Amino acid sequence: MARIVLAMATTHGPQLHTTVEQWALRVKADQARKHPYRREMRSFDELVAMRSGEGLEAKSSPTGMAESHRRCQAGMRVLAAKWDEIKPDIAVVLGNDQNEMFETEELNPAFFVFCGEKIPNYLQSDARRKELPPGVAEAEHGHATETYTEYDGVPDLARHIVDTLIARDFDVAVSSRWPRNARNGAGHAFGHIYRQVMRDKVVPNVPILQNTFFPPNQPSAQRAYDFGRAVKQAIDSWADDKTVAVFGSGGMSHFVIDEQFDRAFVDALARKDKDYLASIPLSDLQSGTSELKSWITLAGVLKDVDCTMHEIDYVPCYRSVAGTGTANGFYWWEMTR
Ligand SMILES: [Fe+2]
């Protein structure tokens, strides 16, 4: 029978793949719009006033950002080393899509399991890159490959996961071929795992995505958690004798960092607090922070797995005195039986 031997949760955002000078490119866009923060939409100036006592001048200074950058690169290296050490046979990757695999206005499945043989990865076209906000296109190398690359899927496990989900009343979307119109194949949530954790030595894997981000069909935290329970049942009951890694890719609080929210979330994750995780309201899981739902699904997977969470680092990468930026975190679970 298949067996989970490793779990990891990692952020995957552009700040991990850009220089601190490039982080600053995003501030103009931060200033131009409102952001969800503590359940209200706030302007940049409001955020500056609200957060004036938090020492963000130092944290978003060139020196502060350089230190955050260094810690993130170190955290990613630890995840990659742990991956190399344990070397699971296959992986299940829980992530989200942001107009990469699917054009959201055309199709945006709440839950999706890729059941095909091959997962492509490649740089997007110059024309499409020009549509991206500043500071994002510069990060593409972090998840996309210079030349067209294909990784193996695990169609048999993917189909078994779908059968299990359907039997548990999850009406999941499927595809046995990657969409032809995908921007850059796998997309950032998946490509980050392939490039930064597996370091391009990609094992056969099942990409599973949920729409964390875009109204109106974002699953609730409870649903995300229960989905993870079903995925775990499928892994447990898959007849193939493979070792399995499960990844939660996305998060943490962004594009306004909320360290208090992240700390409470991580503490709940460590103690497997289903009641806390599954009851986080959607109003707290908007914009980039919504990606933590992939971690909630991972928590569902790990509910009855004997394991201990390790925090490699938690790094709030501020890029402005308004608290804009991305909080980055690197976590793995050691199996204890
Ligand atoms: Fe993302």
PDB file of N, CA and C in Angstrom, residues 55-150:
ATOM      1  N   GLY A  55       7.672  49.246  13.703  1.00  0.00           N
ATOM      2  CA  GLY A  55       9.088  49.187  13.305  1.00  0.00           C
ATOM      3  C   GLY A  55       9.285  48.746  11.867  1.00  0.00           C
ATOM      4  N   LEU A  56       8.319  49.068  11.011  1.00  0.00           N
ATOM      5  CA  LEU A  56       8.413  48.588   9.628  1.00  0.00           C
ATOM      6  C   LEU A  56       9.426  49.374   8.797  1.00  0.00           C
ATOM      7  N   GLU A  57       9.835  50.558   9.317  1.00  0.00           N
ATOM      8  CA  GLU A  57      10.876  51.314   8.588  1.00  0.00           C
ATOM      9  C   GLU A  57      12.135  50.449   8.479  1.00  0.00           C
ATOM     10  N   ALA A  58      12.534  49.869   9.603  1.00  0.00           N
ATOM     11  CA  ALA A  58      13.754  49.051   9.603  1.00  0.00           C
ATOM     12  C   ALA A  58      13.544  47.769   8.802  1.00  0.00           C
ATOM     13  N   LYS A  59      12.379  47.142   9.002  1.00  0.00           N
ATOM     14  CA  LYS A  59      12.147  45.849   8.343  1.00  0.00           C
ATOM     15  C   LYS A  59      12.050  45.981   6.829  1.00  0.00           C
ATOM     16  N   SER A  60      11.593  47.156   6.341  1.00  0.00           N
ATOM     17  CA  SER A  60      11.474  47.334   4.891  1.00  0.00           C
ATOM     18  C   SER A  60      12.630  48.166   4.323  1.00  0.00           C
ATOM     19  N   SER A  61      13.640  48.432   5.168  1.00  0.00           N
ATOM     20  CA  SER A  61      14.835  49.149   4.671  1.00  0.00           C
ATOM     21  C   SER A  61      15.655  48.191   3.817  1.00  0.00           C
ATOM     22  N   PRO A  62      16.582  48.697   3.016  1.00  0.00           N
ATOM     23  CA  PRO A  62      17.439  47.798   2.217  1.00  0.00           C
ATOM     24  C   PRO A  62      18.131  46.743   3.076  1.00  0.00           C
ATOM     25  N   THR A  63      18.596  47.143   4.266  1.00  0.00           N
ATOM     26  CA  THR A  63      19.263  46.166   5.147  1.00  0.00           C
ATOM     27  C   THR A  63      18.282  45.116   5.662  1.00  0.00           C
ATOM     28  N   GLY A  64      17.106  45.588   6.068  1.00  0.00           N
ATOM     29  CA  GLY A  64      16.091  44.663   6.579  1.00  0.00           C
ATOM     30  C   GLY A  64      15.640  43.688   5.503  1.00  0.00           C
ATOM     31  N   MET A  65      15.419  44.209   4.291  1.00  0.00           N
ATOM     32  CA  MET A  65      14.980  43.335   3.201  1.00  0.00           C
ATOM     33  C   MET A  65      16.070  42.338   2.822  1.00  0.00           C
ATOM     34  N   ALA A  66      17.323  42.791   2.861  1.00  0.00           N
ATOM     35  CA  ALA A  66      18.425  41.875   2.511  1.00  0.00           C
ATOM     36  C   ALA A  66      18.487  40.706   3.496  1.00  0.00           C
ATOM     37  N   GLU A  67      18.244  40.989   4.772  1.00  0.00           N
ATOM     38  CA  GLU A  67      18.261  39.931   5.782  1.00  0.00           C
ATOM     39  C   GLU A  67      17.076  38.965   5.563  1.00  0.00           C
ATOM     40  N   SER A  68      15.915  39.513   5.242  1.00  0.00           N
ATOM     41  CA  SER A  68      14.755  38.655   4.951  1.00  0.00           C
ATOM     42  C   SER A  68      15.033  37.763   3.745  1.00  0.00           C
ATOM     43  N   HIS A  69      15.633  38.363   2.727  1.00  0.00           N
ATOM     44  CA  HIS A  69      15.959  37.622   1.504  1.00  0.00           C
ATOM     45  C   HIS A  69      16.911  36.468   1.825  1.00  0.00           C
ATOM     46  N   ARG A  70      17.921  36.773   2.625  1.00  0.00           N
ATOM     47  CA  ARG A  70      18.906  35.737   2.971  1.00  0.00           C
ATOM     48  C   ARG A  70      18.246  34.571   3.696  1.00  0.00           C
ATOM     49  N   ARG A  71      17.386  34.885   4.650  1.00  0.00           N
ATOM     50  CA  ARG A  71      16.727  33.818   5.423  1.00  0.00           C
ATOM     51  C   ARG A  71      15.814  32.980   4.526  1.00  0.00           C
ATOM     52  N   CYS A  72      15.164  33.608   3.580  1.00  0.00           N
ATOM     53  CA  CYS A  72      14.283  32.833   2.676  1.00  0.00           C
ATOM     54  C   CYS A  72      15.094  31.863   1.821  1.00  0.00           C
ATOM     55  N   GLN A  73      16.203  32.350   1.299  1.00  0.00           N
ATOM     56  CA  GLN A  73      17.020  31.470   0.449  1.00  0.00           C
ATOM     57  C   GLN A  73      17.539  30.290   1.276  1.00  0.00           C
ATOM     58  N   ALA A  74      17.915  30.575   2.530  1.00  0.00           N
ATOM     59  CA  ALA A  74      18.383  29.503   3.417  1.00  0.00           C
ATOM     60  C   ALA A  74      17.256  28.513   3.706  1.00  0.00           C
ATOM     61  N   GLY A  75      16.058  29.025   3.931  1.00  0.00           N
ATOM     62  CA  GLY A  75      14.909  28.151   4.207  1.00  0.00           C
ATOM     63  C   GLY A  75      14.603  27.234   3.037  1.00  0.00           C
ATOM     64  N   MET A  76      14.671  27.772   1.833  1.00  0.00           N
ATOM     65  CA  MET A  76      14.407  26.941   0.651  1.00  0.00           C
ATOM     66  C   MET A  76      15.466  25.852   0.512  1.00  0.00           C
ATOM     67  N   ARG A  77      16.697  26.201   0.858  1.00  0.00           N
ATOM     68  CA  ARG A  77      17.765  25.185   0.754  1.00  0.00           C
ATOM     69  C   ARG A  77      17.531  24.030   1.737  1.00  0.00           C
ATOM     70  N   VAL A  78      17.017  24.358   2.911  1.00  0.00           N
ATOM     71  CA  VAL A  78      16.750  23.290   3.891  1.00  0.00           C
ATOM     72  C   VAL A  78      15.655  22.361   3.368  1.00  0.00           C
ATOM     73  N   LEU A  79      14.604  22.928   2.791  1.00  0.00           N
ATOM     74  CA  LEU A  79      13.536  22.080   2.229  1.00  0.00           C
ATOM     75  C   LEU A  79      14.093  21.161   1.142  1.00  0.00           C
ATOM     76  N   ALA A  80      14.925  21.724   0.258  1.00  0.00           N
ATOM     77  CA  ALA A  80      15.494  20.928  -0.839  1.00  0.00           C
ATOM     78  C   ALA A  80      16.380  19.807  -0.296  1.00  0.00           C
ATOM     79  N   ALA A  81      17.133  20.110   0.763  1.00  0.00           N
ATOM     80  CA  ALA A  81      18.005  19.084   1.354  1.00  0.00           C
ATOM     81  C   ALA A  81      17.176  17.980   2.000  1.00  0.00           C
ATOM     82  N   LYS A  82      16.097  18.372   2.665  1.00  0.00           N
ATOM     83  CA  LYS A  82      15.229  17.378   3.308  1.00  0.00           C
ATOM     84  C   LYS A  82      14.571  16.499   2.245  1.00  0.00           C
ATOM     85  N   TRP A  83      14.169  17.107   1.153  1.00  0.00           N
ATOM     86  CA  TRP A  83      13.594  16.347   0.039  1.00  0.00           C
ATOM     87  C   TRP A  83      14.599  15.306  -0.466  1.00  0.00           C
ATOM     88  N   ASP A  84      15.816  15.742  -0.649  1.00  0.00           N
ATOM     89  CA  ASP A  84      16.889  14.854  -1.146  1.00  0.00           C
ATOM     90  C   ASP A  84      17.163  13.709  -0.183  1.00  0.00           C
ATOM     91  N   GLU A  85      17.096  14.030   1.086  1.00  0.00           N
ATOM     92  CA  GLU A  85      17.401  13.025   2.116  1.00  0.00           C
ATOM     93  C   GLU A  85      16.321  11.929   2.130  1.00  0.00           C
ATOM     94  N   ILE A  86      15.070  12.309   2.008  1.00  0.00           N
ATOM     95  CA  ILE A  86      13.986  11.330   2.174  1.00  0.00           C
ATOM     96  C   ILE A  86      13.612  10.673   0.842  1.00  0.00           C
ATOM     97  N   LYS A  87      13.744  11.412  -0.259  1.00  0.00           N
ATOM     98  CA  LYS A  87      13.537  10.874  -1.606  1.00  0.00           C
ATOM     99  C   LYS A  87      12.269  10.022  -1.765  1.00  0.00           C
ATOM    100  N   PRO A  88      11.118  10.595  -1.605  1.00  0.00           N
ATOM    101  CA  PRO A  88       9.884   9.832  -1.828  1.00  0.00           C
ATOM    102  C   PRO A  88       9.761   9.429  -3.302  1.00  0.00           C
ATOM    103  N   ASP A  89       8.991   8.367  -3.560  1.00  0.00           N
ATOM    104  CA  ASP A  89       8.818   7.892  -4.946  1.00  0.00           C
ATOM    105  C   ASP A  89       7.964   8.851  -5.769  1.00  0.00           C
ATOM    106  N   ILE A  90       6.904   9.334  -5.166  1.00  0.00           N
ATOM    107  CA  ILE A  90       5.950  10.179  -5.890  1.00  0.00           C
ATOM    108  C   ILE A  90       5.478  11.304  -4.974  1.00  0.00           C
ATOM    109  N   ALA A  91       4.731  12.238  -5.557  1.00  0.00           N
ATOM    110  CA  ALA A  91       4.223  13.359  -4.752  1.00  0.00           C
ATOM    111  C   ALA A  91       2.790  13.710  -5.141  1.00  0.00           C
ATOM    112  N   VAL A  92       2.094  14.254  -4.171  1.00  0.00           N
ATOM    113  CA  VAL A  92       0.791  14.884  -4.401  1.00  0.00           C
ATOM    114  C   VAL A  92       0.996  16.354  -4.050  1.00  0.00           C
ATOM    115  N   VAL A  93       0.745  17.244  -5.008  1.00  0.00           N
ATOM    116  CA  VAL A  93       1.010  18.671  -4.782  1.00  0.00           C
ATOM    117  C   VAL A  93      -0.313  19.429  -4.738  1.00  0.00           C
ATOM    118  N   LEU A  94      -0.571  20.068  -3.586  1.00  0.00           N
ATOM    119  CA  LEU A  94      -1.790  20.855  -3.383  1.00  0.00           C
ATOM    120  C   LEU A  94      -1.450  22.319  -3.632  1.00  0.00           C
ATOM    121  N   GLY A  95      -2.112  22.920  -4.613  1.00  0.00           N
ATOM    122  CA  GLY A  95      -1.798  24.310  -4.940  1.00  0.00           C
ATOM    123  C   GLY A  95      -3.005  25.027  -5.524  1.00  0.00           C
ATOM    124  N   ASN A  96      -2.735  26.193  -6.092  1.00  0.00           N
ATOM    125  CA  ASN A  96      -3.811  26.992  -6.695  1.00  0.00           C
ATOM    126  C   ASN A  96      -3.342  27.530  -8.033  1.00  0.00           C
ATOM    127  N   ASP A  97      -4.286  28.078  -8.767  1.00  0.00           N
ATOM    128  CA  ASP A  97      -3.992  28.585 -10.104  1.00  0.00           C
ATOM    129  C   ASP A  97      -4.361  30.058 -10.173  1.00  0.00           C
ATOM    130  N   GLN A  98      -3.514  30.854 -10.808  1.00  0.00           N
ATOM    131  CA  GLN A  98      -3.809  32.279 -10.968  1.00  0.00           C
ATOM    132  C   GLN A  98      -3.669  32.649 -12.436  1.00  0.00           C
ATOM    133  N   ASN A  99      -4.681  32.274 -13.202  1.00  0.00           N
ATOM    134  CA  ASN A  99      -4.697  32.574 -14.642  1.00  0.00           C
ATOM    135  C   ASN A  99      -3.483  31.974 -15.351  1.00  0.00           C
ATOM    136  N   GLU A 100      -3.070  30.811 -14.928  1.00  0.00           N
ATOM    137  CA  GLU A 100      -1.903  30.184 -15.544  1.00  0.00           C
ATOM    138  C   GLU A 100      -2.324  28.941 -16.319  1.00  0.00           C
ATOM    139  N   MET A 101      -2.884  27.982 -15.607  1.00  0.00           N
ATOM    140  CA  MET A 101      -3.399  26.781 -16.261  1.00  0.00           C
ATOM    141  C   MET A 101      -4.745  27.095 -16.933  1.00  0.00           C
ATOM    142  N   PHE A 102      -5.583  27.784 -16.190  1.00  0.00           N
ATOM    143  CA  PHE A 102      -6.893  28.198 -16.703  1.00  0.00           C
ATOM    144  C   PHE A 102      -6.959  29.718 -16.744  1.00  0.00           C
ATOM    145  N   GLU A 103      -7.598  30.253 -17.768  1.00  0.00           N
ATOM    146  CA  GLU A 103      -7.959  31.666 -17.754  1.00  0.00           C
ATOM    147  C   GLU A 103      -9.199  31.773 -16.878  1.00  0.00           C
ATOM    148  N   THR A 104      -9.071  32.482 -15.761  1.00  0.00           N
ATOM    149  CA  THR A 104     -10.142  32.499 -14.769  1.00  0.00           C
ATOM    150  C   THR A 104     -11.499  32.886 -15.347  1.00  0.00           C
ATOM    151  N   GLU A 105     -11.499  33.838 -16.288  1.00  0.00           N
ATOM    152  CA  GLU A 105     -12.777  34.283 -16.827  1.00  0.00           C
ATOM    153  C   GLU A 105     -13.426  33.221 -17.707  1.00  0.00           C
ATOM    154  N   GLU A 106     -12.618  32.277 -18.201  1.00  0.00           N
ATOM    155  CA  GLU A 106     -13.173  31.196 -19.017  1.00  0.00           C
ATOM    156  C   GLU A 106     -13.628  30.029 -18.165  1.00  0.00           C
ATOM    157  N   LEU A 107     -12.785  29.668 -17.187  1.00  0.00           N
ATOM    158  CA  LEU A 107     -13.068  28.471 -16.399  1.00  0.00           C
ATOM    159  C   LEU A 107     -12.287  28.555 -15.107  1.00  0.00           C
ATOM    160  N   ASN A 108     -12.970  28.307 -14.006  1.00  0.00           N
ATOM    161  CA  ASN A 108     -12.278  28.373 -12.722  1.00  0.00           C
ATOM    162  C   ASN A 108     -12.824  27.302 -11.790  1.00  0.00           C
ATOM    163  N   PRO A 109     -12.318  26.067 -11.911  1.00  0.00           N
ATOM    164  CA  PRO A 109     -12.870  24.986 -11.083  1.00  0.00           C
ATOM    165  C   PRO A 109     -12.584  25.192  -9.606  1.00  0.00           C
ATOM    166  N   ALA A 110     -13.553  24.865  -8.760  1.00  0.00           N
ATOM    167  CA  ALA A 110     -13.342  24.976  -7.303  1.00  0.00           C
ATOM    168  C   ALA A 110     -12.279  23.975  -6.863  1.00  0.00           C
ATOM    169  N   PHE A 111     -12.396  22.738  -7.351  1.00  0.00           N
ATOM    170  CA  PHE A 111     -11.371  21.712  -7.095  1.00  0.00           C
ATOM    171  C   PHE A 111     -11.057  21.016  -8.407  1.00  0.00           C
ATOM    172  N   PHE A 112      -9.802  20.682  -8.605  1.00  0.00           N
ATOM    173  CA  PHE A 112      -9.370  20.073  -9.871  1.00  0.00           C
ATOM    174  C   PHE A 112      -8.248  19.067  -9.600  1.00  0.00           C
ATOM    175  N   VAL A 113      -8.356  17.909 -10.238  1.00  0.00           N
ATOM    176  CA  VAL A 113      -7.285  16.901 -10.139  1.00  0.00           C
ATOM    177  C   VAL A 113      -6.774  16.613 -11.540  1.00  0.00           C
ATOM    178  N   PHE A 114      -5.464  16.724 -11.726  1.00  0.00           N
ATOM    179  CA  PHE A 114      -4.888  16.422 -13.035  1.00  0.00           C
ATOM    180  C   PHE A 114      -4.621  14.921 -13.136  1.00  0.00           C
ATOM    181  N   CYS A 115      -5.243  14.291 -14.125  1.00  0.00           N
ATOM    182  CA  CYS A 115      -5.192  12.826 -14.257  1.00  0.00           C
ATOM    183  C   CYS A 115      -4.337  12.381 -15.436  1.00  0.00           C
ATOM    184  N   GLY A 116      -3.565  13.289 -16.027  1.00  0.00           N
ATOM    185  CA  GLY A 116      -2.854  12.955 -17.262  1.00  0.00           C
ATOM    186  C   GLY A 116      -1.481  12.350 -17.035  1.00  0.00           C
ATOM    187  N   GLU A 117      -0.876  12.010 -18.164  1.00  0.00           N
ATOM    188  CA  GLU A 117       0.450  11.372 -18.162  1.00  0.00           C
ATOM    189  C   GLU A 117       1.568  12.394 -17.994  1.00  0.00           C
ATOM    190  N   LYS A 118       1.412  13.572 -18.585  1.00  0.00           N
ATOM    191  CA  LYS A 118       2.531  14.525 -18.660  1.00  0.00           C
ATOM    192  C   LYS A 118       2.128  15.916 -18.177  1.00  0.00           C
ATOM    193  N   ILE A 119       3.029  16.520 -17.407  1.00  0.00           N
ATOM    194  CA  ILE A 119       2.832  17.880 -16.887  1.00  0.00           C
ATOM    195  C   ILE A 119       3.887  18.766 -17.553  1.00  0.00           C
ATOM    196  N   PRO A 120       3.481  19.758 -18.329  1.00  0.00           N
ATOM    197  CA  PRO A 120       4.475  20.587 -19.014  1.00  0.00           C
ATOM    198  C   PRO A 120       4.936  21.769 -18.167  1.00  0.00           C
ATOM    199  N   ASN A 121       6.098  22.290 -18.500  1.00  0.00           N
ATOM    200  CA  ASN A 121       6.587  23.515 -17.856  1.00  0.00           C
ATOM    201  C   ASN A 121       7.419  24.277 -18.885  1.00  0.00           C
ATOM    202  N   TYR A 122       7.217  25.589 -18.938  1.00  0.00           N
ATOM    203  CA  TYR A 122       7.924  26.408 -19.924  1.00  0.00           C
ATOM    204  C   TYR A 122       7.702  27.883 -19.592  1.00  0.00           C
ATOM    205  N   LEU A 123       8.537  28.740 -20.133  1.00  0.00           N
ATOM    206  CA  LEU A 123       8.354  30.191 -19.965  1.00  0.00           C
ATOM    207  C   LEU A 123       7.157  30.646 -20.778  1.00  0.00           C
ATOM    208  N   GLN A 124       6.433  31.621 -20.257  1.00  0.00           N
ATOM    209  CA  GLN A 124       5.319  32.133 -21.047  1.00  0.00           C
ATOM    210  C   GLN A 124       5.813  33.069 -22.150  1.00  0.00           C
ATOM    211  N   SER A 125       4.924  33.384 -23.060  1.00  0.00           N
ATOM    212  CA  SER A 125       5.316  34.223 -24.192  1.00  0.00           C
ATOM    213  C   SER A 125       5.607  35.646 -23.718  1.00  0.00           C
ATOM    214  N   ASP A 126       6.394  36.377 -24.516  1.00  0.00           N
ATOM    215  CA  ASP A 126       6.691  37.767 -24.173  1.00  0.00           C
ATOM    216  C   ASP A 126       5.410  38.593 -24.058  1.00  0.00           C
ATOM    217  N   ALA A 127       4.474  38.324 -24.956  1.00  0.00           N
ATOM    218  CA  ALA A 127       3.217  39.089 -24.947  1.00  0.00           C
ATOM    219  C   ALA A 127       2.480  38.879 -23.631  1.00  0.00           C
ATOM    220  N   ARG A 128       2.415  37.661 -23.161  1.00  0.00           N
ATOM    221  CA  ARG A 128       1.711  37.375 -21.914  1.00  0.00           C
ATOM    222  C   ARG A 128       2.484  37.908 -20.712  1.00  0.00           C
ATOM    223  N   ARG A 129       3.802  37.860 -20.787  1.00  0.00           N
ATOM    224  CA  ARG A 129       4.615  38.361 -19.678  1.00  0.00           C
ATOM    225  C   ARG A 129       4.353  39.857 -19.480  1.00  0.00           C
ATOM    226  N   LYS A 130       4.122  40.554 -20.578  1.00  0.00           N
ATOM    227  CA  LYS A 130       3.890  42.011 -20.477  1.00  0.00           C
ATOM    228  C   LYS A 130       2.589  42.330 -19.739  1.00  0.00           C
ATOM    229  N   GLU A 131       1.684  41.360 -19.656  1.00  0.00           N
ATOM    230  CA  GLU A 131       0.409  41.600 -18.963  1.00  0.00           C
ATOM    231  C   GLU A 131       0.556  41.523 -17.440  1.00  0.00           C
ATOM    232  N   LEU A 132       1.677  41.014 -16.973  1.00  0.00           N
ATOM    233  CA  LEU A 132       1.843  40.795 -15.528  1.00  0.00           C
ATOM    234  C   LEU A 132       2.236  42.078 -14.810  1.00  0.00           C
ATOM    235  N   PRO A 133       1.879  42.178 -13.525  1.00  0.00           N
ATOM    236  CA  PRO A 133       2.325  43.352 -12.762  1.00  0.00           C
ATOM    237  C   PRO A 133       3.841  43.350 -12.589  1.00  0.00           C
ATOM    238  N   PRO A 134       4.427  44.531 -12.358  1.00  0.00           N
ATOM    239  CA  PRO A 134       5.880  44.584 -12.147  1.00  0.00           C
ATOM    240  C   PRO A 134       6.289  43.751 -10.936  1.00  0.00           C
ATOM    241  N   GLY A 135       7.480  43.181 -10.994  1.00  0.00           N
ATOM    242  CA  GLY A 135       7.977  42.383  -9.883  1.00  0.00           C
ATOM    243  C   GLY A 135       7.494  40.943  -9.907  1.00  0.00           C
ATOM    244  N   VAL A 136       6.592  40.623 -10.842  1.00  0.00           N
ATOM    245  CA  VAL A 136       6.086  39.250 -10.954  1.00  0.00           C
ATOM    246  C   VAL A 136       6.761  38.543 -12.132  1.00  0.00           C
ATOM    247  N   ALA A 137       6.771  39.225 -13.274  1.00  0.00           N
ATOM    248  CA  ALA A 137       7.407  38.627 -14.457  1.00  0.00           C
ATOM    249  C   ALA A 137       8.877  38.298 -14.166  1.00  0.00           C
ATOM    250  N   GLU A 138       9.507  39.152 -13.366  1.00  0.00           N
ATOM    251  CA  GLU A 138      10.930  38.960 -13.051  1.00  0.00           C
ATOM    252  C   GLU A 138      11.179  37.663 -12.263  1.00  0.00           C
ATOM    253  N   ALA A 139      10.121  37.130 -11.662  1.00  0.00           N
ATOM    254  CA  ALA A 139      10.263  35.944 -10.802  1.00  0.00           C
ATOM    255  C   ALA A 139       9.976  34.642 -11.532  1.00  0.00           C
ATOM    256  N   GLU A 140       9.680  34.725 -12.805  1.00  0.00           N
ATOM    257  CA  GLU A 140       9.175  33.547 -13.521  1.00  0.00           C
ATOM    258  C   GLU A 140      10.143  32.359 -13.477  1.00  0.00           C
ATOM    259  N   HIS A 141      11.435  32.677 -13.506  1.00  0.00           N
ATOM    260  CA  HIS A 141      12.426  31.593 -13.503  1.00  0.00           C
ATOM    261  C   HIS A 141      12.322  30.714 -12.263  1.00  0.00           C
ATOM    262  N   GLY A 142      11.694  31.213 -11.214  1.00  0.00           N
ATOM    263  CA  GLY A 142      11.565  30.446  -9.972  1.00  0.00           C
ATOM    264  C   GLY A 142      10.683  29.222 -10.122  1.00  0.00           C
ATOM    265  N   HIS A 143       9.782  29.266 -11.087  1.00  0.00           N
ATOM    266  CA  HIS A 143       8.866  28.130 -11.250  1.00  0.00           C
ATOM    267  C   HIS A 143       8.817  27.588 -12.677  1.00  0.00           C
ATOM    268  N   ALA A 144       9.223  28.394 -13.667  1.00  0.00           N
ATOM    269  CA  ALA A 144       9.131  27.955 -15.064  1.00  0.00           C
ATOM    270  C   ALA A 144      10.523  27.637 -15.607  1.00  0.00           C
ATOM    271  N   THR A 145      10.590  26.671 -16.503  1.00  0.00           N
ATOM    272  CA  THR A 145      11.878  26.253 -17.065  1.00  0.00           C
ATOM    273  C   THR A 145      12.176  27.020 -18.356  1.00  0.00           C
ATOM    274  N   GLU A 146      13.450  27.269 -18.606  1.00  0.00           N
ATOM    275  CA  GLU A 146      13.896  28.008 -19.798  1.00  0.00           C
ATOM    276  C   GLU A 146      13.408  27.339 -21.081  1.00  0.00           C
ATOM    277  N   THR A 147      13.518  26.017 -21.095  1.00  0.00           N
ATOM    278  CA  THR A 147      13.112  25.254 -22.279  1.00  0.00           C
ATOM    279  C   THR A 147      11.947  24.354 -21.916  1.00  0.00           C
ATOM    280  N   TYR A 148      11.209  23.962 -22.940  1.00  0.00           N
ATOM    281  CA  TYR A 148      10.025  23.123 -22.712  1.00  0.00           C
ATOM    282  C   TYR A 148      10.435  21.839 -21.978  1.00  0.00           C
ATOM    283  N   THR A 149       9.741  21.555 -20.886  1.00  0.00           N
ATOM    284  CA  THR A 149      10.055  20.397 -20.043  1.00  0.00           C
ATOM    285  C   THR A 149       8.762  19.645 -19.764  1.00  0.00           C
ATOM    286  N   GLU A 150       8.860  18.337 -19.634  1.00  0.00           N
ATOM    287  CA  GLU A 150       7.688  17.556 -19.234  1.00  0.00           C
ATOM    288  C   GLU A 150       8.040  16.700 -18.027  1.00  0.00           C
TER     289      GLU A 150
END
